[in-house]
Amino acid sequence: MRLMVPLIFSIFFIAIPFRAALQIDWEKVNGLQHPEELRIYLEALEDSVDKAPARAYQYLYRLEPLVNRFNLPELTLDFLFSKGQYFFVTGQYQKALNIFLRCATLASEAQRQTDYLRAMNNIAVVYARMDHYRESNNQYRQLIPLAIQSADQRRLMIIYLNMANNFLFLNFPDSAALYYAKALPLTQQGSFYRAALEVNLARLHVQLKNYALAQELAWRSASYADSVGNVEMYLECLANIVNSYIGKKQWQKAERLAHQIEAIAQERQLRLQLKDAYLMLAQIYREMGEYARALDYFQKYDVLKDSLYNESISQQINELKIKYDTEKKEKELAFKEAIIKRKDRENQFLTLGALVMLILLSAIIILYIKKRMAYNLLVQKGLQWSDCGLTVRSKIAVNGAARQTISSEKEREIVRRIEEDFIGNKWFRESNLTIEKLSTRLGIHSRYLSQIIHEIYGMNFPQFLNNLRVQEAIRLFQEKDSQHYSIEGIGKQVGFQSKSTFHTAFKKITGVTPSYFRDGIKRMRKTSAE
């Protein structure tokens, strides 16, 4: 059976220029009196949707009352487009569809044709992402005369291209070929859109069993994608070539290239492409009669597909950590430059050598003392943090996006189970614990459990697990009965599988290594005793 992986290249017609992250004073924002002052914050929202969805959620929550207060069509539409894009990026397609339908209505009432075209195009894209390809093409058909009327050749080309993509998914290759032919004269050789078109033409010729032509188109578009660093397009090109090999029953070639797709997707963390690679390999091994390997890849595909279905995409950037590392490196460089300059002065002014050495020694001692004081402060903060714990009752939110209140009885019961069983009974000390195993014990679906942990505690499950284990390690560092254990032994007691993972997680959370932290506790006790 020939595999056809749905990797058609679609274009979501929202172009967002790059802007630096904005530090927002929300008290100042809430006091805005003029609508034009809100523009910069809507731009910050627009920027964060694709780059930092977690931050975008905070912006949406805080800006919506202000947008409603001013009640201006332009601001409302800009806000709603960003909100719809947020739901689209996080996989909440029905919500995205409802938002864009509302955008189309508002744009029509306000006679804003550009926004109307944008909304209708986004509706079509969302329909396609929801696998409603007929509804998507119905939307595009309404857009064609408007695009022709506005003489927007680029938009018209995108419409034709995406309609052809939809026909491929509907298994109407003749209709797909017709719309690809309409799109082709509107693209330029060596351009992004020509390459995207050739990706999909290759897919079409695989369906039509024109494997040689399909490979020619796929290799040509792969060369373009590789030259501009477009990894997703490059993987789609390779998938087309794999499918042509499958059609020609060249299983070994298909296997090698599919494993290359798998490796690149894993390295770049492209989970959609990885899912499709799993499916390709499962089909290939089934045809080769290697049923055990086929079953293994079918299971990987099923798990990843289930994980991607309704999972919200969240990215959290540890800005304070980056800032700390940057400042530390700058100080180190400045210190080295100071030493070089002092040595130059020693050669030029021999009579001042002794004074320079004294100053240098004093500077080193001061820096050492400051560094030690700073690390001791980190140890003290780590002890205070460990004493507080990570329960809801502690009122500590590691992430600013965490929610302190529990909105339903169901959530309250889940949080109670987490804190009494998972935290209270110290299940987190089990080294092989995963969210799937925990969800099975608690009788909760893993995706819902992950969502609750993210919303209540402000972090994902691995972060939550590492925080609990580090807190437990700090507690053991303070117990006399645990003093004879090595650092590695403590790490394994609290659930870390190796010394290196324990060291990395501990330093990331507390700012110092486990060895320094334990020595810091001993120094503090010695100072208190004296």
Short mmCIF file of C-alpha atoms in Angstrom, two decimals:
data_model
loop_
_atom_site.label_atom_id
_atom_site.label_comp_id
_atom_site.label_asym_id
_atom_site.label_seq_id
_atom_site.Cartn_x
_atom_site.Cartn_y
_atom_site.Cartn_z
CA MET A 1 0.00 0.00 0.00
CA ARG A 2 1.48 3.33 -1.07
CA LEU A 3 1.83 5.98 1.67
CA MET A 4 0.61 9.52 1.07
CA VAL A 5 1.65 11.75 3.96
CA PRO A 6 -0.33 15.04 4.10
CA LEU A 7 2.58 17.48 3.97
CA ILE A 8 1.06 20.00 1.56
CA PHE A 9 2.63 23.42 2.04
CA SER A 10 -0.05 25.96 3.10
CA ILE A 11 0.45 29.70 3.61
CA PHE A 12 -1.22 31.52 6.49
CA PHE A 13 -1.55 35.07 5.18
CA ILE A 14 -0.35 37.01 8.23
CA ALA A 15 3.04 38.66 7.93
CA ILE A 16 4.50 39.85 11.25
CA PRO A 17 7.77 41.85 11.25
CA PHE A 18 10.28 41.22 14.01
CA ARG A 19 10.31 43.62 16.93
CA ALA A 20 12.13 43.39 20.24
CA ALA A 21 10.17 42.19 23.29
CA LEU A 22 8.49 45.07 25.10
CA GLN A 23 8.74 45.49 28.86
CA ILE A 24 5.22 46.49 29.83
CA ASP A 25 4.14 48.50 32.88
CA TRP A 26 0.57 47.22 33.20
CA GLU A 27 -0.43 49.87 35.74
CA LYS A 28 0.49 52.51 33.16
CA VAL A 29 -1.37 50.62 30.42
CA ASN A 30 -4.56 50.43 32.49
CA GLY A 31 -4.51 54.21 32.83
CA LEU A 32 -4.32 54.96 29.08
CA GLN A 33 -6.70 57.71 28.01
CA HIS A 34 -6.14 57.85 24.24
CA PRO A 35 -6.66 54.91 21.85
CA GLU A 36 -3.57 55.70 19.76
CA GLU A 37 -1.45 55.00 22.86
CA LEU A 38 -2.66 51.40 22.77
CA ARG A 39 -1.07 50.72 19.37
CA ILE A 40 2.40 49.79 20.67
CA TYR A 41 0.91 47.24 23.07
CA LEU A 42 -1.14 45.63 20.32
CA GLU A 43 2.08 45.33 18.31
CA ALA A 44 3.73 43.62 21.30
CA LEU A 45 0.78 41.21 21.45
CA GLU A 46 1.11 40.51 17.71
CA ASP A 47 4.85 39.81 18.07
CA SER A 48 4.41 37.43 20.99
CA VAL A 49 1.74 35.20 19.41
CA ASP A 50 4.17 33.09 17.37
CA LYS A 51 7.33 33.60 19.46
CA ALA A 52 5.98 33.32 23.03
CA PRO A 53 2.36 32.06 23.25
CA ALA A 54 2.46 32.01 27.06
CA ARG A 55 3.26 35.73 27.09
CA ALA A 56 0.63 36.33 24.40
CA TYR A 57 -2.02 34.77 26.66
CA GLN A 58 -1.16 37.30 29.37
CA TYR A 59 -1.34 40.16 26.86
CA LEU A 60 -4.74 38.98 25.57
CA TYR A 61 -6.16 38.80 29.07
CA ARG A 62 -4.95 42.29 30.03
CA LEU A 63 -5.56 44.16 26.75
CA GLU A 64 -9.07 42.93 25.93
CA PRO A 65 -10.85 45.20 28.49
CA LEU A 66 -8.98 48.24 27.11
CA VAL A 67 -9.85 47.38 23.50
CA ASN A 68 -13.50 46.95 24.46
CA ARG A 69 -13.45 50.26 26.34
CA PHE A 70 -12.26 52.27 23.32
CA ASN A 71 -14.53 50.27 20.96
CA LEU A 72 -12.85 51.37 17.71
CA PRO A 73 -13.09 49.07 14.65
CA GLU A 74 -9.39 49.37 13.75
CA LEU A 75 -8.14 48.51 17.25
CA THR A 76 -10.76 45.81 17.72
CA LEU A 77 -9.82 44.11 14.44
CA ASP A 78 -6.09 44.22 15.19
CA PHE A 79 -6.72 42.69 18.60
CA LEU A 80 -9.06 40.00 17.25
CA PHE A 81 -6.64 39.02 14.48
CA SER A 82 -3.93 38.46 17.10
CA LYS A 83 -6.36 36.56 19.30
CA GLY A 84 -7.39 34.33 16.41
CA GLN A 85 -3.76 33.74 15.51
CA TYR A 86 -3.06 32.76 19.14
CA PHE A 87 -5.81 30.12 19.08
CA PHE A 88 -4.54 28.92 15.69
CA VAL A 89 -0.93 28.58 16.90
CA THR A 90 -2.00 26.72 20.05
CA GLY A 91 -4.18 24.30 18.07
CA GLN A 92 -7.57 25.64 19.23
CA TYR A 93 -8.96 25.76 15.71
CA GLN A 94 -12.68 26.09 16.48
CA LYS A 95 -12.00 29.12 18.66
CA ALA A 96 -9.74 30.57 15.95
CA LEU A 97 -12.51 30.03 13.38
CA ASN A 98 -15.09 31.83 15.53
CA ILE A 99 -12.74 34.78 16.03
CA PHE A 100 -11.99 35.14 12.30
CA LEU A 101 -15.70 34.88 11.43
CA ARG A 102 -16.24 37.77 13.82
CA CYS A 103 -13.38 39.67 12.14
CA ALA A 104 -15.02 39.20 8.74
CA THR A 105 -18.33 40.56 10.04
CA LEU A 106 -16.71 43.61 11.69
CA ALA A 107 -14.55 44.35 8.65
CA SER A 108 -17.58 44.14 6.35
CA GLU A 109 -19.61 46.48 8.58
CA ALA A 110 -16.71 48.95 8.77
CA GLN A 111 -16.09 48.65 4.99
CA ARG A 112 -12.45 47.68 5.55
CA GLN A 113 -11.78 45.55 2.47
CA THR A 114 -8.16 44.63 3.29
CA ASP A 115 -9.15 43.34 6.73
CA TYR A 116 -12.13 41.54 5.19
CA LEU A 117 -9.88 39.73 2.71
CA ARG A 118 -7.46 38.85 5.49
CA ALA A 119 -10.26 37.46 7.68
CA MET A 120 -11.79 35.41 4.84
CA ASN A 121 -8.36 34.00 3.93
CA ASN A 122 -7.69 33.06 7.56
CA ILE A 123 -11.08 31.34 7.77
CA ALA A 124 -10.16 29.27 4.72
CA VAL A 125 -6.78 28.32 6.25
CA VAL A 126 -8.39 27.29 9.55
CA TYR A 127 -10.96 25.16 7.72
CA ALA A 128 -8.11 23.40 5.91
CA ARG A 129 -6.22 22.82 9.17
CA MET A 130 -9.43 21.28 10.59
CA ASP A 131 -9.54 18.95 7.53
CA HIS A 132 -12.68 20.70 6.20
CA TYR A 133 -11.23 21.09 2.73
CA ARG A 134 -14.51 21.67 0.87
CA GLU A 135 -15.48 24.50 3.23
CA SER A 136 -11.98 25.92 2.81
CA ASN A 137 -12.29 25.98 -0.98
CA ASN A 138 -15.75 27.54 -0.75
CA GLN A 139 -14.14 30.41 1.16
CA TYR A 140 -11.38 30.74 -1.42
CA ARG A 141 -13.91 30.87 -4.27
CA GLN A 142 -15.49 33.92 -2.63
CA LEU A 143 -12.04 35.52 -2.39
CA ILE A 144 -11.03 35.06 -6.04
CA PRO A 145 -13.15 37.90 -7.56
CA LEU A 146 -12.14 40.22 -4.69
CA ALA A 147 -8.45 39.49 -5.26
CA ILE A 148 -8.83 40.01 -9.01
CA GLN A 149 -10.71 43.28 -8.41
CA SER A 150 -7.96 44.56 -6.11
CA ALA A 151 -5.25 43.48 -8.61
CA ASP A 152 -3.48 41.62 -5.80
CA GLN A 153 -1.50 39.03 -7.80
CA ARG A 154 0.30 37.64 -4.75
CA ARG A 155 -2.90 37.01 -2.84
CA LEU A 156 -4.50 35.47 -5.95
CA MET A 157 -1.53 33.14 -6.36
CA ILE A 158 -1.78 32.04 -2.70
CA ILE A 159 -5.50 31.36 -3.13
CA TYR A 160 -4.90 29.18 -6.21
CA LEU A 161 -2.06 27.35 -4.49
CA ASN A 162 -4.02 26.57 -1.33
CA MET A 163 -7.12 25.53 -3.31
CA ALA A 164 -4.94 23.08 -5.23
CA ASN A 165 -3.57 21.79 -1.91
CA ASN A 166 -7.11 21.21 -0.66
CA PHE A 167 -8.04 19.30 -3.82
CA LEU A 168 -5.05 17.04 -3.22
CA PHE A 169 -6.31 16.22 0.26
CA LEU A 170 -9.75 15.53 -1.25
CA ASN A 171 -8.06 13.18 -3.76
CA PHE A 172 -9.07 15.26 -6.80
CA PRO A 173 -5.71 15.39 -8.62
CA ASP A 174 -7.18 16.80 -11.85
CA SER A 175 -8.70 19.78 -10.03
CA ALA A 176 -5.44 20.25 -8.12
CA ALA A 177 -3.49 20.30 -11.39
CA LEU A 178 -5.88 22.93 -12.80
CA TYR A 179 -5.30 25.34 -9.91
CA TYR A 180 -1.55 24.70 -9.81
CA ALA A 181 -1.53 25.67 -13.49
CA LYS A 182 -3.34 28.92 -12.60
CA ALA A 183 -0.85 29.67 -9.83
CA LEU A 184 2.32 28.87 -11.80
CA PRO A 185 2.38 32.03 -14.05
CA LEU A 186 1.98 34.19 -10.95
CA THR A 187 5.27 32.95 -9.41
CA GLN A 188 8.89 33.74 -10.30
CA GLN A 189 11.63 31.19 -10.88
CA GLY A 190 13.83 30.80 -7.80
CA SER A 191 11.25 32.39 -5.50
CA PHE A 192 9.74 31.01 -2.32
CA TYR A 193 6.30 30.63 -3.91
CA ARG A 194 7.70 28.81 -6.96
CA ALA A 195 9.46 26.38 -4.63
CA ALA A 196 6.28 25.92 -2.57
CA LEU A 197 4.35 25.25 -5.76
CA GLU A 198 6.91 22.69 -6.92
CA VAL A 199 6.69 20.92 -3.54
CA ASN A 200 3.00 20.40 -4.08
CA LEU A 201 3.36 19.56 -7.78
CA ALA A 202 5.77 16.83 -6.74
CA ARG A 203 3.13 15.51 -4.36
CA LEU A 204 0.58 15.58 -7.18
CA HIS A 205 2.84 13.67 -9.57
CA VAL A 206 3.41 11.04 -6.89
CA GLN A 207 -0.36 10.54 -6.82
CA LEU A 208 -0.38 10.34 -10.64
CA LYS A 209 2.53 7.84 -10.50
CA ASN A 210 4.82 10.16 -12.47
CA TYR A 211 7.63 9.29 -10.09
CA ALA A 212 10.57 10.56 -12.17
CA LEU A 213 8.98 14.01 -12.61
CA ALA A 214 7.97 14.04 -8.95
CA GLN A 215 11.59 13.40 -7.90
CA GLU A 216 12.91 16.08 -10.27
CA LEU A 217 10.54 18.69 -8.81
CA ALA A 218 11.20 17.57 -5.25
CA TRP A 219 15.00 17.69 -5.57
CA ARG A 220 14.82 21.15 -7.19
CA SER A 221 12.60 22.58 -4.44
CA ALA A 222 14.74 20.81 -1.81
CA SER A 223 17.81 22.60 -3.19
CA TYR A 224 16.02 25.95 -2.82
CA ALA A 225 14.78 25.15 0.70
CA ASP A 226 18.28 24.07 1.77
CA SER A 227 19.85 27.24 0.31
CA VAL A 228 17.54 29.53 2.32
CA GLY A 229 17.53 27.37 5.47
CA ASN A 230 13.81 26.53 5.30
CA VAL A 231 13.94 23.21 7.18
CA GLU A 232 10.19 22.52 7.10
CA MET A 233 9.99 22.90 3.32
CA TYR A 234 13.15 20.83 2.95
CA LEU A 235 11.60 17.96 4.92
CA GLU A 236 8.44 18.13 2.80
CA CYS A 237 10.58 17.79 -0.31
CA LEU A 238 12.31 14.73 1.13
CA ALA A 239 8.90 13.28 2.03
CA ASN A 240 7.82 13.62 -1.60
CA ILE A 241 10.95 11.72 -2.68
CA VAL A 242 10.26 9.03 -0.07
CA ASN A 243 6.73 8.64 -1.44
CA SER A 244 8.07 8.26 -4.98
CA TYR A 245 10.45 5.55 -3.77
CA ILE A 246 7.50 3.85 -2.05
CA GLY A 247 5.49 4.02 -5.24
CA LYS A 248 8.39 2.35 -7.11
CA LYS A 249 8.72 -0.20 -4.24
CA GLN A 250 12.31 0.86 -3.61
CA TRP A 251 11.99 0.15 0.10
CA GLN A 252 15.67 0.49 1.10
CA LYS A 253 15.98 3.93 -0.47
CA ALA A 254 12.68 4.98 1.08
CA GLU A 255 13.83 3.67 4.48
CA ARG A 256 17.15 5.57 4.42
CA LEU A 257 15.57 8.86 3.40
CA ALA A 258 12.71 8.50 5.90
CA HIS A 259 15.24 7.96 8.70
CA GLN A 260 17.00 11.15 7.55
CA ILE A 261 13.69 13.02 7.89
CA GLU A 262 13.21 11.48 11.33
CA ALA A 263 16.70 12.57 12.47
CA ILE A 264 16.33 16.15 11.22
CA ALA A 265 12.83 16.48 12.71
CA GLN A 266 14.08 15.20 16.08
CA GLU A 267 17.10 17.52 16.03
CA ARG A 268 15.00 20.58 15.13
CA GLN A 269 12.07 19.51 17.38
CA LEU A 270 9.63 19.64 14.44
CA ARG A 271 6.98 17.41 15.94
CA LEU A 272 4.51 17.51 13.04
CA GLN A 273 7.19 16.38 10.59
CA LEU A 274 8.40 13.78 13.09
CA LYS A 275 4.89 12.38 13.37
CA ASP A 276 4.68 11.99 9.58
CA ALA A 277 8.15 10.39 9.49
CA TYR A 278 6.98 7.80 12.02
CA LEU A 279 4.00 6.98 9.83
CA MET A 280 6.17 6.67 6.71
CA LEU A 281 8.59 4.32 8.46
CA ALA A 282 5.74 2.23 9.86
CA GLN A 283 4.29 1.79 6.36
CA ILE A 284 7.70 1.02 4.87
CA TYR A 285 8.55 -1.64 7.44
CA ARG A 286 5.12 -3.18 7.06
CA GLU A 287 5.70 -3.54 3.32
CA MET A 288 9.19 -4.96 3.97
CA GLY A 289 7.68 -7.57 6.28
CA GLU A 290 9.45 -6.23 9.40
CA TYR A 291 6.29 -6.20 11.47
CA ALA A 292 7.91 -5.64 14.88
CA ARG A 293 9.60 -2.43 13.67
CA ALA A 294 6.42 -1.41 11.86
CA LEU A 295 4.43 -1.84 15.07
CA ASP A 296 7.01 0.18 17.01
CA TYR A 297 6.73 3.12 14.60
CA PHE A 298 2.93 2.90 14.46
CA GLN A 299 2.90 3.19 18.26
CA LYS A 300 5.28 6.18 18.15
CA TYR A 301 3.07 7.80 15.54
CA ASP A 302 -0.08 7.20 17.57
CA VAL A 303 1.42 8.63 20.79
CA LEU A 304 2.79 11.74 19.07
CA LYS A 305 -0.40 12.30 17.08
CA ASP A 306 -2.47 12.12 20.27
CA SER A 307 -0.08 14.52 22.01
CA LEU A 308 -0.28 17.06 19.19
CA TYR A 309 -4.05 16.97 18.73
CA ASN A 310 -5.13 19.45 21.38
CA GLU A 311 -1.84 20.41 22.97
CA SER A 312 -1.24 24.11 23.49
CA ILE A 313 2.14 25.31 22.31
CA SER A 314 3.93 27.09 25.09
CA GLN A 315 7.38 28.58 25.20
CA GLN A 316 8.94 30.14 28.29
CA ILE A 317 12.13 32.17 28.07
CA ASN A 318 14.15 32.54 31.24
CA GLU A 319 15.07 36.20 30.71
CA LEU A 320 16.60 36.65 34.15
CA LYS A 321 18.90 33.66 33.62
CA ILE A 322 20.06 34.98 30.26
CA LYS A 323 20.60 38.45 31.71
CA TYR A 324 22.56 37.00 34.63
CA ASP A 325 24.79 34.91 32.34
CA THR A 326 25.36 37.88 30.03
CA GLU A 327 26.33 40.23 32.85
CA LYS A 328 28.58 37.58 34.35
CA LYS A 329 30.45 37.12 31.07
CA GLU A 330 30.74 40.88 30.62
CA LYS A 331 32.25 41.22 34.09
CA GLU A 332 34.68 38.40 33.40
CA LEU A 333 35.78 40.05 30.14
CA ALA A 334 36.10 43.42 31.83
CA PHE A 335 38.16 41.88 34.60
CA LYS A 336 40.53 40.19 32.13
CA GLU A 337 40.94 43.46 30.21
CA ALA A 338 41.76 45.24 33.47
CA ILE A 339 44.50 42.70 34.25
CA ILE A 340 46.04 43.17 30.79
CA LYS A 341 46.02 46.96 31.16
CA ARG A 342 47.60 46.73 34.61
CA LYS A 343 50.36 44.50 33.29
CA ASP A 344 51.07 47.02 30.53
CA ARG A 345 51.31 49.77 33.10
CA GLU A 346 53.74 47.67 35.13
CA ASN A 347 56.08 47.49 32.13
CA GLN A 348 55.82 51.25 31.59
CA PHE A 349 55.99 52.36 35.20
CA LEU A 350 58.29 49.99 37.07
CA THR A 351 58.32 52.24 40.10
CA LEU A 352 54.58 51.78 40.55
CA GLY A 353 54.71 47.97 40.23
CA ALA A 354 54.30 47.21 43.89
CA LEU A 355 51.31 49.54 44.17
CA VAL A 356 49.67 48.01 41.11
CA MET A 357 50.09 44.49 42.52
CA LEU A 358 48.58 45.58 45.80
CA ILE A 359 45.59 47.11 44.01
CA LEU A 360 45.18 44.00 41.87
CA LEU A 361 45.32 41.70 44.89
CA SER A 362 42.79 43.86 46.72
CA ALA A 363 40.47 43.78 43.72
CA ILE A 364 40.69 39.99 43.50
CA ILE A 365 39.94 39.60 47.20
CA ILE A 366 36.96 41.97 46.98
CA LEU A 367 35.60 40.16 43.94
CA TYR A 368 36.04 36.81 45.67
CA ILE A 369 34.26 38.05 48.77
CA LYS A 370 31.42 39.52 46.71
CA LYS A 371 31.10 36.35 44.69
CA ARG A 372 31.04 34.24 47.83
CA MET A 373 28.49 36.55 49.44
CA ALA A 374 26.34 36.37 46.31
CA TYR A 375 26.49 32.56 46.30
CA ASN A 376 25.73 32.45 50.02
CA LEU A 377 22.71 34.64 49.35
CA LEU A 378 21.61 32.16 46.69
CA VAL A 379 21.95 29.36 49.25
CA GLN A 380 19.81 31.31 51.75
CA LYS A 381 17.17 32.00 49.10
CA GLY A 382 17.25 28.34 48.11
CA LEU A 383 16.61 27.30 51.73
CA GLN A 384 13.72 29.76 52.02
CA TRP A 385 12.28 28.57 48.72
CA SER A 386 12.59 24.91 49.78
CA ASP A 387 10.80 25.64 53.09
CA CYS A 388 7.90 27.25 51.21
CA GLY A 389 7.35 24.26 48.93
CA LEU A 390 5.36 24.24 45.69
CA THR A 391 1.82 23.71 46.96
CA VAL A 392 -1.02 26.07 46.12
CA ARG A 393 -1.25 26.96 49.80
CA SER A 394 2.30 28.34 49.71
CA LYS A 395 1.16 31.12 47.36
CA ILE A 396 4.39 30.86 45.41
CA ALA A 397 4.18 31.17 41.61
CA VAL A 398 7.39 30.31 39.82
CA ASN A 399 6.04 31.68 36.56
CA GLY A 400 4.22 34.99 36.29
CA ALA A 401 1.59 33.29 34.12
CA ALA A 402 0.67 30.85 36.92
CA ARG A 403 -2.87 30.98 38.28
CA GLN A 404 -3.22 31.15 42.07
CA THR A 405 -6.98 30.46 42.22
CA ILE A 406 -8.80 27.22 41.40
CA SER A 407 -11.88 27.75 39.30
CA SER A 408 -13.77 24.47 39.74
CA GLU A 409 -14.39 21.64 42.16
CA LYS A 410 -12.81 19.21 39.70
CA GLU A 411 -9.59 21.23 39.60
CA ARG A 412 -9.64 21.50 43.40
CA GLU A 413 -9.82 17.71 43.70
CA ILE A 414 -7.00 17.22 41.18
CA VAL A 415 -4.78 19.72 43.04
CA ARG A 416 -5.59 17.98 46.32
CA ARG A 417 -4.53 14.63 44.84
CA ILE A 418 -1.33 16.17 43.47
CA GLU A 419 -0.38 17.73 46.81
CA GLU A 420 -1.44 14.85 49.08
CA ASP A 421 -0.30 11.92 46.93
CA PHE A 422 2.28 13.12 44.44
CA ILE A 423 3.93 15.69 46.76
CA GLY A 424 2.89 14.47 50.21
CA ASN A 425 3.73 10.81 49.56
CA LYS A 426 6.82 11.83 47.57
CA TRP A 427 6.04 9.95 44.40
CA PHE A 428 8.29 12.44 42.66
CA ARG A 429 11.29 10.56 44.07
CA GLU A 430 10.68 7.70 41.63
CA SER A 431 13.38 8.00 38.95
CA ASN A 432 11.30 6.55 36.10
CA LEU A 433 8.20 8.63 36.79
CA THR A 434 6.54 10.21 33.74
CA ILE A 435 3.39 12.28 33.40
CA GLU A 436 1.73 9.31 31.73
CA LYS A 437 2.46 7.09 34.76
CA LEU A 438 1.35 9.80 37.19
CA SER A 439 -1.86 10.44 35.27
CA THR A 440 -2.63 6.69 35.35
CA ARG A 441 -2.18 6.61 39.12
CA LEU A 442 -4.35 9.66 39.64
CA GLY A 443 -6.94 8.53 37.11
CA ILE A 444 -6.58 11.72 35.07
CA HIS A 445 -5.80 12.13 31.36
CA SER A 446 -2.17 13.14 30.88
CA ARG A 447 -2.99 16.20 28.73
CA TYR A 448 -5.49 17.51 31.30
CA LEU A 449 -3.04 16.85 34.15
CA SER A 450 -0.32 18.72 32.23
CA GLN A 451 -2.71 21.62 31.67
CA ILE A 452 -3.64 21.78 35.39
CA ILE A 453 0.02 21.72 36.47
CA HIS A 454 0.85 24.50 33.99
CA GLU A 455 -2.06 26.71 35.03
CA ILE A 456 -1.87 26.17 38.82
CA TYR A 457 1.87 25.91 39.38
CA GLY A 458 3.11 27.95 36.43
CA MET A 459 5.40 25.37 34.87
CA ASN A 460 5.35 22.23 32.72
CA PHE A 461 5.57 18.74 34.24
CA PRO A 462 9.37 18.23 33.88
CA GLN A 463 10.00 21.64 35.51
CA PHE A 464 7.50 20.83 38.29
CA LEU A 465 9.14 17.42 38.88
CA ASN A 466 12.67 18.88 38.98
CA ASN A 467 11.63 21.66 41.39
CA LEU A 468 10.16 19.10 43.81
CA ARG A 469 13.24 16.89 43.59
CA VAL A 470 15.62 19.82 44.18
CA GLN A 471 13.55 20.90 47.20
CA GLU A 472 13.77 17.36 48.56
CA ALA A 473 17.54 17.32 47.99
CA ILE A 474 17.88 20.59 49.94
CA ARG A 475 15.88 19.03 52.77
CA LEU A 476 18.22 16.01 52.83
CA PHE A 477 21.28 18.29 52.79
CA GLN A 478 20.03 19.70 56.11
CA GLU A 479 19.44 16.30 57.79
CA LYS A 480 22.23 14.87 59.93
CA ASP A 481 21.30 11.31 58.91
CA SER A 482 22.04 12.14 55.28
CA GLN A 483 25.47 13.70 55.78
CA HIS A 484 27.29 10.47 54.91
CA TYR A 485 25.64 10.29 51.47
CA SER A 486 27.52 11.57 48.43
CA ILE A 487 26.06 14.22 46.12
CA GLU A 488 25.28 11.51 43.57
CA GLY A 489 23.63 9.42 46.28
CA ILE A 490 21.38 12.31 47.32
CA GLY A 491 20.48 12.91 43.66
CA LYS A 492 19.46 9.30 43.16
CA GLN A 493 17.44 9.32 46.40
CA VAL A 494 15.30 12.20 45.17
CA GLY A 495 14.76 10.68 41.71
CA PHE A 496 17.55 11.89 39.40
CA GLN A 497 19.03 9.09 37.31
CA SER A 498 22.56 10.48 37.09
CA LYS A 499 24.86 12.93 38.79
CA SER A 500 25.03 15.14 35.70
CA THR A 501 21.24 15.58 35.41
CA PHE A 502 21.03 16.33 39.14
CA HIS A 503 23.86 18.88 38.87
CA THR A 504 22.28 20.60 35.84
CA ALA A 505 18.75 20.79 37.30
CA PHE A 506 19.98 21.93 40.74
CA LYS A 507 22.16 24.73 39.37
CA LYS A 508 19.44 25.90 36.97
CA ILE A 509 16.92 26.22 39.81
CA THR A 510 19.11 27.52 42.69
CA GLY A 511 21.95 29.24 40.81
CA VAL A 512 24.68 27.16 42.49
CA THR A 513 25.90 23.56 42.32
CA PRO A 514 24.74 20.91 44.83
CA SER A 515 28.25 20.68 46.30
CA TYR A 516 28.45 24.43 46.89
CA PHE A 517 24.94 24.47 48.34
CA ARG A 518 25.73 21.70 50.83
CA ASP A 519 29.02 23.38 51.82
CA GLY A 520 27.12 26.66 52.20
CA ILE A 521 24.76 25.02 54.70
CA LYS A 522 27.74 23.75 56.68
CA ARG A 523 29.35 27.20 56.71
CA MET A 524 26.10 28.82 57.87
CA ARG A 525 25.76 26.29 60.70
CA LYS A 526 29.37 26.86 61.75
CA THR A 527 28.87 30.63 61.73
CA SER A 528 25.67 30.29 63.81
CA ALA A 529 27.44 28.06 66.35
CA GLU A 530 30.25 30.56 66.78
#
